[in-house]
Short mmCIF file of C-alpha atoms and ligand atoms in Angstrom, two decimals:
data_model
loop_
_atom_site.label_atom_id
_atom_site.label_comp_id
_atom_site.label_asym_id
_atom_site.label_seq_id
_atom_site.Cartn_x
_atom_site.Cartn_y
_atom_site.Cartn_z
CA UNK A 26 14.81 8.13 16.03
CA UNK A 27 18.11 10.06 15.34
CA UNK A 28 19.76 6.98 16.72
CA UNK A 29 23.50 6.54 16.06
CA UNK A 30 24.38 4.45 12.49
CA UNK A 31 27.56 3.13 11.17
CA UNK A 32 27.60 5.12 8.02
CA UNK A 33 24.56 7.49 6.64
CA UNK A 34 21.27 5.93 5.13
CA UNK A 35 20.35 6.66 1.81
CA UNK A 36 17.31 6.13 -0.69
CA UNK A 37 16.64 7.99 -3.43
CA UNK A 38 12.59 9.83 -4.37
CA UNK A 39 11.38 7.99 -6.95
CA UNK A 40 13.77 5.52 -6.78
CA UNK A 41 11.86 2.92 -8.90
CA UNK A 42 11.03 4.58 -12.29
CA UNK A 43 12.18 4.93 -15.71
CA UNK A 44 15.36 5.81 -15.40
CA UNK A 45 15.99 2.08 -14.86
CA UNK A 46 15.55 -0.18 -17.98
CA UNK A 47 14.19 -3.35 -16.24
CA UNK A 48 11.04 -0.65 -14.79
CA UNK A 49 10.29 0.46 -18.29
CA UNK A 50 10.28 -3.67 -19.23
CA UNK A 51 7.49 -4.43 -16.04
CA UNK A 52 5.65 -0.89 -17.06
CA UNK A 53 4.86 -2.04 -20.23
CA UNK A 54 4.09 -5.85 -19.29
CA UNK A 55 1.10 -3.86 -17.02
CA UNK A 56 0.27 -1.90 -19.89
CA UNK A 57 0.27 1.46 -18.21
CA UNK A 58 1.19 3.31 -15.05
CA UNK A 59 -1.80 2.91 -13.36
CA UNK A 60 -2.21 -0.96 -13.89
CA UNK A 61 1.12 -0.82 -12.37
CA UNK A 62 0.01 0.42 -9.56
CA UNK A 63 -2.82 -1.68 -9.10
CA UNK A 64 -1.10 -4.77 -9.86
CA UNK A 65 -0.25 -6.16 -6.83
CA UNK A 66 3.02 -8.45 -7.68
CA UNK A 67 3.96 -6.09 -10.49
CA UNK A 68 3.87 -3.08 -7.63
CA UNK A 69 6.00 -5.24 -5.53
CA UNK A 70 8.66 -6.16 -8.25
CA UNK A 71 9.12 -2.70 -9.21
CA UNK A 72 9.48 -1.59 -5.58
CA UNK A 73 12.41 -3.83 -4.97
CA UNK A 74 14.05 -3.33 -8.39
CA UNK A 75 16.40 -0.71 -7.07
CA UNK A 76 17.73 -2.63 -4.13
CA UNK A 77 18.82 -5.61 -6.66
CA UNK A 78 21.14 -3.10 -8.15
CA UNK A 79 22.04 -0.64 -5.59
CA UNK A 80 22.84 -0.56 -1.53
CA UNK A 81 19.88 1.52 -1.08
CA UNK A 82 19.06 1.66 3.13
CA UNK A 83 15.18 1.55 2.34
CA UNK A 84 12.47 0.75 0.16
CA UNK A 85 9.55 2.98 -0.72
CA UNK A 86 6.23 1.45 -1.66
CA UNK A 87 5.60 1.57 -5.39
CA UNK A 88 2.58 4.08 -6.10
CA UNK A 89 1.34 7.61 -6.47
CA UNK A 90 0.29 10.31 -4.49
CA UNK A 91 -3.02 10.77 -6.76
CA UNK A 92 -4.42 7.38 -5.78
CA UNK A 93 -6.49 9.68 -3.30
CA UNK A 94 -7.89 12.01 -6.02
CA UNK A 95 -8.56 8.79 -8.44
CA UNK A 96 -10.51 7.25 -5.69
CA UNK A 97 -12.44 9.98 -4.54
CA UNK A 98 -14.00 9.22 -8.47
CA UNK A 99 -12.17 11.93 -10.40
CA UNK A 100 -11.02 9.93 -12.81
CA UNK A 101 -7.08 9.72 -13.30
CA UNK A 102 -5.06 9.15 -16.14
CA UNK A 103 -1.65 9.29 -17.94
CA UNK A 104 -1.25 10.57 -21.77
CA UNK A 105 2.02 9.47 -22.28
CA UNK A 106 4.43 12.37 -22.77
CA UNK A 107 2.78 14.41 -20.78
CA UNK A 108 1.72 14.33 -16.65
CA UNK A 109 -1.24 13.17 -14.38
CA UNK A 110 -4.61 14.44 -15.94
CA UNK A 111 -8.17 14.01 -14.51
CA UNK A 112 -11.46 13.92 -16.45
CA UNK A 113 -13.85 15.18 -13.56
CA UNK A 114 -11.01 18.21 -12.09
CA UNK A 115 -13.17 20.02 -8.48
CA UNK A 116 -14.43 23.36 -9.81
CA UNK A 117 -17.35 23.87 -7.96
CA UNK A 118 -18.94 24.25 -4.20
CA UNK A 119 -21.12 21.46 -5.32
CA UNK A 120 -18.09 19.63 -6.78
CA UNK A 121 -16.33 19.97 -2.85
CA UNK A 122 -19.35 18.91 -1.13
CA UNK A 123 -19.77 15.76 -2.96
CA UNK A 124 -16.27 14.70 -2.46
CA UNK A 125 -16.52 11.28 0.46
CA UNK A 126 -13.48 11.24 2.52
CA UNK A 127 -11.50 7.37 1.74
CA UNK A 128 -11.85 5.04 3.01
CA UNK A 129 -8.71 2.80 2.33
CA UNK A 130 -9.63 -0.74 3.25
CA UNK A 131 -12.46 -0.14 0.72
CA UNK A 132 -11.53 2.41 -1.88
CA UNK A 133 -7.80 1.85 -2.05
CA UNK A 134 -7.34 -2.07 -1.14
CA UNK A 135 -4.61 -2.36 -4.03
CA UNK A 136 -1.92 0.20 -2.25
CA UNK A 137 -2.25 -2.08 1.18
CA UNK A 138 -1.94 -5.05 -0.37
CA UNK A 139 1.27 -4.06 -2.30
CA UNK A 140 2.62 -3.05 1.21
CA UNK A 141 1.77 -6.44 2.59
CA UNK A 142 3.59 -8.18 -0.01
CA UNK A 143 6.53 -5.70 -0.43
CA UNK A 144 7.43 -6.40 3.74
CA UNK A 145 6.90 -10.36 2.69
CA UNK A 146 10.02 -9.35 0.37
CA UNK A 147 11.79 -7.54 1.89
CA UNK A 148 11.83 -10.06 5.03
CA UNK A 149 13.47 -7.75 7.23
CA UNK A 150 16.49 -6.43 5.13
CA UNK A 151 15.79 -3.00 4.70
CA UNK A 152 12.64 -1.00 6.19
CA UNK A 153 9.71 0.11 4.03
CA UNK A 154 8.41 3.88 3.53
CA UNK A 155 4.85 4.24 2.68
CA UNK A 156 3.88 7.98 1.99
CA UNK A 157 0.98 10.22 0.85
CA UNK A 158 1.07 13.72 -0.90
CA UNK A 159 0.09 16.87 1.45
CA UNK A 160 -3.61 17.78 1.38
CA UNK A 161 -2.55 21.66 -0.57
CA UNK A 162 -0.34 19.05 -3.23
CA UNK A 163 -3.28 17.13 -3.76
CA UNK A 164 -5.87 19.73 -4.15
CA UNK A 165 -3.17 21.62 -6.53
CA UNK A 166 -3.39 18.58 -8.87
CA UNK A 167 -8.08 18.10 -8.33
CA UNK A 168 -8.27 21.61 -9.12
CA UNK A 169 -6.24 22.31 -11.65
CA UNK A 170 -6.72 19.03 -13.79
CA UNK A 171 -3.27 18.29 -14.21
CA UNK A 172 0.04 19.68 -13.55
CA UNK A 173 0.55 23.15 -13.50
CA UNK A 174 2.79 26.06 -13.65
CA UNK A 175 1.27 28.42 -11.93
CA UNK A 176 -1.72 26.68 -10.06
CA UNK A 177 -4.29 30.02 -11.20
CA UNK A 178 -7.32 28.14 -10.73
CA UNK A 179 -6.28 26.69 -7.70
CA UNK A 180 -4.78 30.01 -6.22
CA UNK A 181 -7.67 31.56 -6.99
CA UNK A 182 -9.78 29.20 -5.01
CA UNK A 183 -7.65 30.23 -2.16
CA UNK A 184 -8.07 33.67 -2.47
CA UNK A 185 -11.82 34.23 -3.59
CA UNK A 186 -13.33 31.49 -1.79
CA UNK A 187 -11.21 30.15 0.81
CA UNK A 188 -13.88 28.68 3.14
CA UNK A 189 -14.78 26.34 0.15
CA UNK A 190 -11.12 26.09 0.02
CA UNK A 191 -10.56 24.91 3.47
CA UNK A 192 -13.49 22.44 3.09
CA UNK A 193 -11.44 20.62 0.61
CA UNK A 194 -8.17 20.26 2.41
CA UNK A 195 -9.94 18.81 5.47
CA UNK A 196 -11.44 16.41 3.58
CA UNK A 197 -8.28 15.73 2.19
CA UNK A 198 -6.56 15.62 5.60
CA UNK A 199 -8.36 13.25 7.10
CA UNK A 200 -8.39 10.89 3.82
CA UNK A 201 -5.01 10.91 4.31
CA UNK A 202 -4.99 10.08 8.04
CA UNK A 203 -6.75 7.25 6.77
CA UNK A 204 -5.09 5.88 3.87
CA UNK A 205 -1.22 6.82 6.01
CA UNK A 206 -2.40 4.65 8.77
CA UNK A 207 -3.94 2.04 6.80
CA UNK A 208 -0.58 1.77 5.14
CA UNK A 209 1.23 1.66 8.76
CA UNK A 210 -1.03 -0.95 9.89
CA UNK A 211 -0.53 -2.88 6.93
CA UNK A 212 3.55 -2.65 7.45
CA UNK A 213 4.83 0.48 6.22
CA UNK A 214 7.60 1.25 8.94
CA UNK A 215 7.66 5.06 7.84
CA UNK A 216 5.87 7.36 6.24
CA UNK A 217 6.59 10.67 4.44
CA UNK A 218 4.41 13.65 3.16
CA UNK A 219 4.94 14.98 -0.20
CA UNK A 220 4.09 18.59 -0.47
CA UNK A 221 5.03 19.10 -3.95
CA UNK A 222 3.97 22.11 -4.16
CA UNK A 223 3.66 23.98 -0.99
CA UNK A 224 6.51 25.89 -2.19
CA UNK A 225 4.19 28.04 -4.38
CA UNK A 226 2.55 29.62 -1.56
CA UNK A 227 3.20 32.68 0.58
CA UNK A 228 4.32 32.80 3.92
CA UNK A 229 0.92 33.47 5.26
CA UNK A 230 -0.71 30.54 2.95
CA UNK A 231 1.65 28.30 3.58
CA UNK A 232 1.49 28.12 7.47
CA UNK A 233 -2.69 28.36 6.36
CA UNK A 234 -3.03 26.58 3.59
CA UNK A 235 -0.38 23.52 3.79
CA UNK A 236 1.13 23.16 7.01
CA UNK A 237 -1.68 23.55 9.08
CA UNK A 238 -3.10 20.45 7.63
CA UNK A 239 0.21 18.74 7.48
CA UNK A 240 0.52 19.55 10.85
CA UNK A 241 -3.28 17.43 11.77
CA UNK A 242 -2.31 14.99 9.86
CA UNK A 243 0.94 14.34 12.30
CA UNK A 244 -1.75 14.50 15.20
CA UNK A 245 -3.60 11.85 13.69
CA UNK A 246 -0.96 9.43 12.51
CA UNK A 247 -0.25 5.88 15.03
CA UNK A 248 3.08 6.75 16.37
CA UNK A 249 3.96 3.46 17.50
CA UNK A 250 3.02 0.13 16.07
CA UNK A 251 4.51 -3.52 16.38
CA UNK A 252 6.78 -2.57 18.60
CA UNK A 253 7.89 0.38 16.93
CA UNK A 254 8.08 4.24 16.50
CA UNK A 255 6.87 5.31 13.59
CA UNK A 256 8.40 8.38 11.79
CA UNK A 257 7.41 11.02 10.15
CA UNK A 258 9.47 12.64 7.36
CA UNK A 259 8.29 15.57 5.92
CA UNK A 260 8.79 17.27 2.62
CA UNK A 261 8.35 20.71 1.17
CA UNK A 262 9.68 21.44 -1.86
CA UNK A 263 10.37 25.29 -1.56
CA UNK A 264 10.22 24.83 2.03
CA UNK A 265 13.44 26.02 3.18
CA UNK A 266 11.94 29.41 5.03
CA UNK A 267 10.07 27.75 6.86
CA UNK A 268 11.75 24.84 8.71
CA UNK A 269 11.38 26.48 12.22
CA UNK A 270 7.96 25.85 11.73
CA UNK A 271 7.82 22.80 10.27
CA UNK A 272 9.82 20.86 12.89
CA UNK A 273 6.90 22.25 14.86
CA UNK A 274 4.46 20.10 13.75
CA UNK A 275 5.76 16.85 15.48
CA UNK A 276 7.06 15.36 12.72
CA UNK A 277 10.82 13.21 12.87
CA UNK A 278 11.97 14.35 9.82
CA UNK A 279 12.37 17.01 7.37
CA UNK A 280 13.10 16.78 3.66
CA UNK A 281 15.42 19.36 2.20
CA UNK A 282 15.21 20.48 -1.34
CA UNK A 283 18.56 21.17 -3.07
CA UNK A 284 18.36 25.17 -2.63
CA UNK A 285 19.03 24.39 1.34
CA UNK A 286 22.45 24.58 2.62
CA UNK A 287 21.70 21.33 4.95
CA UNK A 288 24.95 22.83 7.45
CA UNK A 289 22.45 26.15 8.14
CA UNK A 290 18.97 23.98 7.68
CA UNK A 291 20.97 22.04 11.27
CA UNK A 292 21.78 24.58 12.74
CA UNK A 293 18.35 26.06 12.88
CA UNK A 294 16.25 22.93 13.66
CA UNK A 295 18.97 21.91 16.38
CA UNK A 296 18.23 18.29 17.81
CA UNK A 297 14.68 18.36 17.31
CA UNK A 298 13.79 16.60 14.14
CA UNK A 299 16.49 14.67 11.68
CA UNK A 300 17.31 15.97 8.22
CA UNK A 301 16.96 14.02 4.66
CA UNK A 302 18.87 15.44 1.35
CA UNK A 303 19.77 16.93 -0.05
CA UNK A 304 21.63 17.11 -3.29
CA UNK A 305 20.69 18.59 -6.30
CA UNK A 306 18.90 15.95 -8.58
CA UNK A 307 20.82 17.41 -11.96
CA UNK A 308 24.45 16.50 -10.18
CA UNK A 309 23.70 12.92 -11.53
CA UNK A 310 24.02 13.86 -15.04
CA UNK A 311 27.92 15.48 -14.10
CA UNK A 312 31.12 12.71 -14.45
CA UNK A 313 31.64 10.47 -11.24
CA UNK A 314 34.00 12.08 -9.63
CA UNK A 315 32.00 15.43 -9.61
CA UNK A 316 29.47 13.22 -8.06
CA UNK A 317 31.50 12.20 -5.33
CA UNK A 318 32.77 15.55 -4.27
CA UNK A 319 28.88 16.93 -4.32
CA UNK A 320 28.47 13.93 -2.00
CA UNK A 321 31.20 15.05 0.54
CA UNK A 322 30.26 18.21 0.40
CA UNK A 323 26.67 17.70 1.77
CA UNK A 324 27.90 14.86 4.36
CA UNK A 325 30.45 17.56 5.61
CA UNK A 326 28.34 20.52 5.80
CA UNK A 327 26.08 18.03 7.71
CA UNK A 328 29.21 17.20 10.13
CA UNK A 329 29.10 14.53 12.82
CA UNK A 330 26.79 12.92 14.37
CA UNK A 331 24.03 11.23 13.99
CA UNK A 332 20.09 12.52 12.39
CA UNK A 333 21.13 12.39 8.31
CA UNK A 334 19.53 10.52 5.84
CA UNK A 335 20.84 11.29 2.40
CA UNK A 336 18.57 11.70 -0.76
CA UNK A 337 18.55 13.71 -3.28
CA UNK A 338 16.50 17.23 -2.92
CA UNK A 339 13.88 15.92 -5.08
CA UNK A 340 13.06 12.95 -7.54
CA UNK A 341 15.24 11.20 -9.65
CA UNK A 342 14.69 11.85 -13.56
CA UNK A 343 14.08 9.29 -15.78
CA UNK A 344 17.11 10.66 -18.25
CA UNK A 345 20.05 9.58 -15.85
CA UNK A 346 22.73 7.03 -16.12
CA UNK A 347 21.92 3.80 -13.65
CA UNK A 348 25.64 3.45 -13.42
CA UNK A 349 25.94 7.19 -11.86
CA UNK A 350 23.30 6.12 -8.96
CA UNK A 351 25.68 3.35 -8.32
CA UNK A 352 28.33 6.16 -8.25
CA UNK A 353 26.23 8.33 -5.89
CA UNK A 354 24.95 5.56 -3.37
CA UNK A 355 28.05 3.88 -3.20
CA UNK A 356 30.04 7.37 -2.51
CA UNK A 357 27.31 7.91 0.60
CA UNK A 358 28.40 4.82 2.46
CA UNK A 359 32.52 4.95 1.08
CA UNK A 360 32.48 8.65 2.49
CA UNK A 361 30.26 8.57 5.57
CA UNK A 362 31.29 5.20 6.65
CA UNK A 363 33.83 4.71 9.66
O1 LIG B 24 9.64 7.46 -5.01
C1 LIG B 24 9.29 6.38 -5.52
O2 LIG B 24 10.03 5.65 -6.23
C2 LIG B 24 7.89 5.87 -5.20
C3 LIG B 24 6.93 6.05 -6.23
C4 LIG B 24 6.35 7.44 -6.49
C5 LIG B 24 5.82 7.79 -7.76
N1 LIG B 24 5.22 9.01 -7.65
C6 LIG B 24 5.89 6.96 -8.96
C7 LIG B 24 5.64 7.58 -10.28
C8 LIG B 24 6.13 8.52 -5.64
C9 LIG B 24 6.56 8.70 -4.19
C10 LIG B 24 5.41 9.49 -6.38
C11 LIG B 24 4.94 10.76 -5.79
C12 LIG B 24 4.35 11.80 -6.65
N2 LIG B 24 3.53 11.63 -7.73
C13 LIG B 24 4.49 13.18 -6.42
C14 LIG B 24 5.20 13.79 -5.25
C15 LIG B 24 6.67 13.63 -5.37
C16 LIG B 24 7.33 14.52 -6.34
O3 LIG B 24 8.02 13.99 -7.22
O4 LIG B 24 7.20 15.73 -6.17
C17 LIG B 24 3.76 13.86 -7.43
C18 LIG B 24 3.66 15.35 -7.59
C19 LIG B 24 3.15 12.88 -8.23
C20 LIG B 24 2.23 13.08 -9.37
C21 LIG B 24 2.78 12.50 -10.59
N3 LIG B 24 2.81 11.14 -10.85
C22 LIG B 24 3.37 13.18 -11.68
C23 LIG B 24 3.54 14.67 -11.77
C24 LIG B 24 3.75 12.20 -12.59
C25 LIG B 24 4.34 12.39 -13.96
C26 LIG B 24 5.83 12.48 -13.78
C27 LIG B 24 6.55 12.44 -15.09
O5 LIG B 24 7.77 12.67 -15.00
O6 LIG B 24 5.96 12.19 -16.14
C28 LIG B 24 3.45 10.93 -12.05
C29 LIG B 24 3.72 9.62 -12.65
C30 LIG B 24 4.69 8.75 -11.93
N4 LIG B 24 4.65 8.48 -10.59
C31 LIG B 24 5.75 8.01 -12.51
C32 LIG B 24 6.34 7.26 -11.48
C33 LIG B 24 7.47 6.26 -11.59
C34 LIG B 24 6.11 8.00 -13.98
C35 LIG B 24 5.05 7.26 -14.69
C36 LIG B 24 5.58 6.40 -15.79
O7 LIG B 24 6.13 5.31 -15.51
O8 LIG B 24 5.41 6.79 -16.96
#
């Protein structure tokens, strides 16, 4: 981990989606998002799509981060035009307490399968990311329904009943345990948490509410399989006051959003944990060459050495120009290389 490189890795969040015309094409041959997902050899084509057209240093599996929710029987689906929506949202003590942790080999045999076959592929030529949302991400999305603004049903949950609260993020934590090292075991060579949303919390809540789980759900990962460490990146969007902390938790990596100057965000964390990011997702709709010089900038204000991985601060939208990732990938290695 942090080991020296030739020239900086980069992959991009939600690097296969519809910003890319040949994704839209497979999406519709599976009919919907979801039978995407589930599709085994559709998962893995979309997975790799990206690397056919760009230098991209890794892969990440092809999935969701409600796959949990949907298993645990709450019914996901997709309107189109609009986000993630469940028909049987947690509202209730009684709702919580009925909830069965995952169990992946049984519940959610589609997402290892798709790993399986996606390090098949890949045979070797770039290494795999598997990843899970955060248990307070996750319970955002049960609560709540759908997507949210504000999260007031879940924040209230938090705040009026948080035992009942807690119940549900270690339930959540240790379904992700599960389903994270299910995906490790099944090849997935690292793994990175998504916490969407921790962001919205306090400083109290957060360290409560999202990290502390986070933080067992490091404890509980396999840290070394087939011959390998196996790292942990990560992510809180919103996250930047709280880095200290979050490098605290044993994890390898932390994911910077795009509010982070990545030169202080170093400078803070030291040599403890490597950094991935961190530019601003909205650059790639600017002209090349303002591309480029937002790409130098982060790489300098990095500086030298080794413990980068560039990305963007959060997921690619599905409005941007393929041609400008080219741009942006290509100007990683031109600028970082020897
Ligand atoms: O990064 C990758 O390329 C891997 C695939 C991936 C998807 N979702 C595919 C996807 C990953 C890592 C995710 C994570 C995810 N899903 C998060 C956390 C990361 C983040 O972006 O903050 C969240 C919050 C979700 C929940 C989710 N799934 C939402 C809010 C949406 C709707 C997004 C939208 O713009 O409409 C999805 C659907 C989804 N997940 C799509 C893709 C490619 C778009 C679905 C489509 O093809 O219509």
């Amino acid at each position: 981990m942090r080991q020296p490189v030739d020239r900086t890795p980069v992959w991009m969040m939600r690097q296969a989606g519809r910003y890319l015309p040949e994704y839209r094409a497979v999406r519709s041959q599976a009919g919907d998002f979801m039978s995407l997902c589930k599709n085994t050899e559709l998962a893995c084509e979309v997975t790799l799509q990206p690397l056919e057209r760009y230098e991209m240093d890794a892969a990440i599996l092809f999935s969701d981060i409600l796959t949990i929710p949907d298993a645990m029987g709450l019914g996901l689906y997709f309107e189109t035009g609009e986000g993630p929506k469940f028909h049987k949202p947690v509202r209730t003590a009684a709702d919580i307490e009925n909830l069965q942790v995952i169990n992946t080999a049984k519940d959610l045999p589609y997402v290892t399968d798709a790993v399986t076959m996606i390090r098949r592929e890949l045979n070797g030529r770039v290494p795999l990311i598997g990843f899970s949302g955060s248990p307070w991400t996750l319970a955002t999305y049960m609560i709540e329904g759908q997507s949210s603004r504000d999260f007031a049903r879940a924040k209230t949950m938090l705040y009026t009943q948080p035992a009942l609260m807690h119940q549900l993020l270690d339930k959540l934590a240790l379904s992700v345990i599960d389903y994270l090292n299910a995906q490790i075991i099944a090849g997935a060579q690292v793994v990175q948490i998504f916490d969407t949303w921790g962001g919205a919390l306090s400083h109290a809540a957060y360290q409560e509410f999202s990290l502390a789980y986070m933080q067992k759900i490091v404890a509980g990962l396999i840290r070394h399989h087939d011959g390998r460490d196996v790292p942990v990146i990560l992510f809180t969007k919103g996250g930047g006051l709280w880095l200290e902390a979050m490098a605290d938790t044993g994890c390898h990596c932390l994911g910077l959003d795009w509010t982070m100057d990545i030169a202080r965000a170093r400078e803070r964390v030291g040599d403890k944990v490597a950094l991935q990011g961190n530019m601003d997702p909205a650059v790639l709709r600017a002209d090349p060459a303002v591309i480029e010089q937002q790409v130098a900038a982060i790489l300098r204000g990095f500086g030298q050495g080794s413990g980068h991985i560039f990305n963007l601060g959060h997921g690619i939208t599905p409005d941007i120009d393929p041609e400008h990732v080219k741009v942006f990938i290509d100007a990683v290695h031109k600028f970082s290389g020897k």
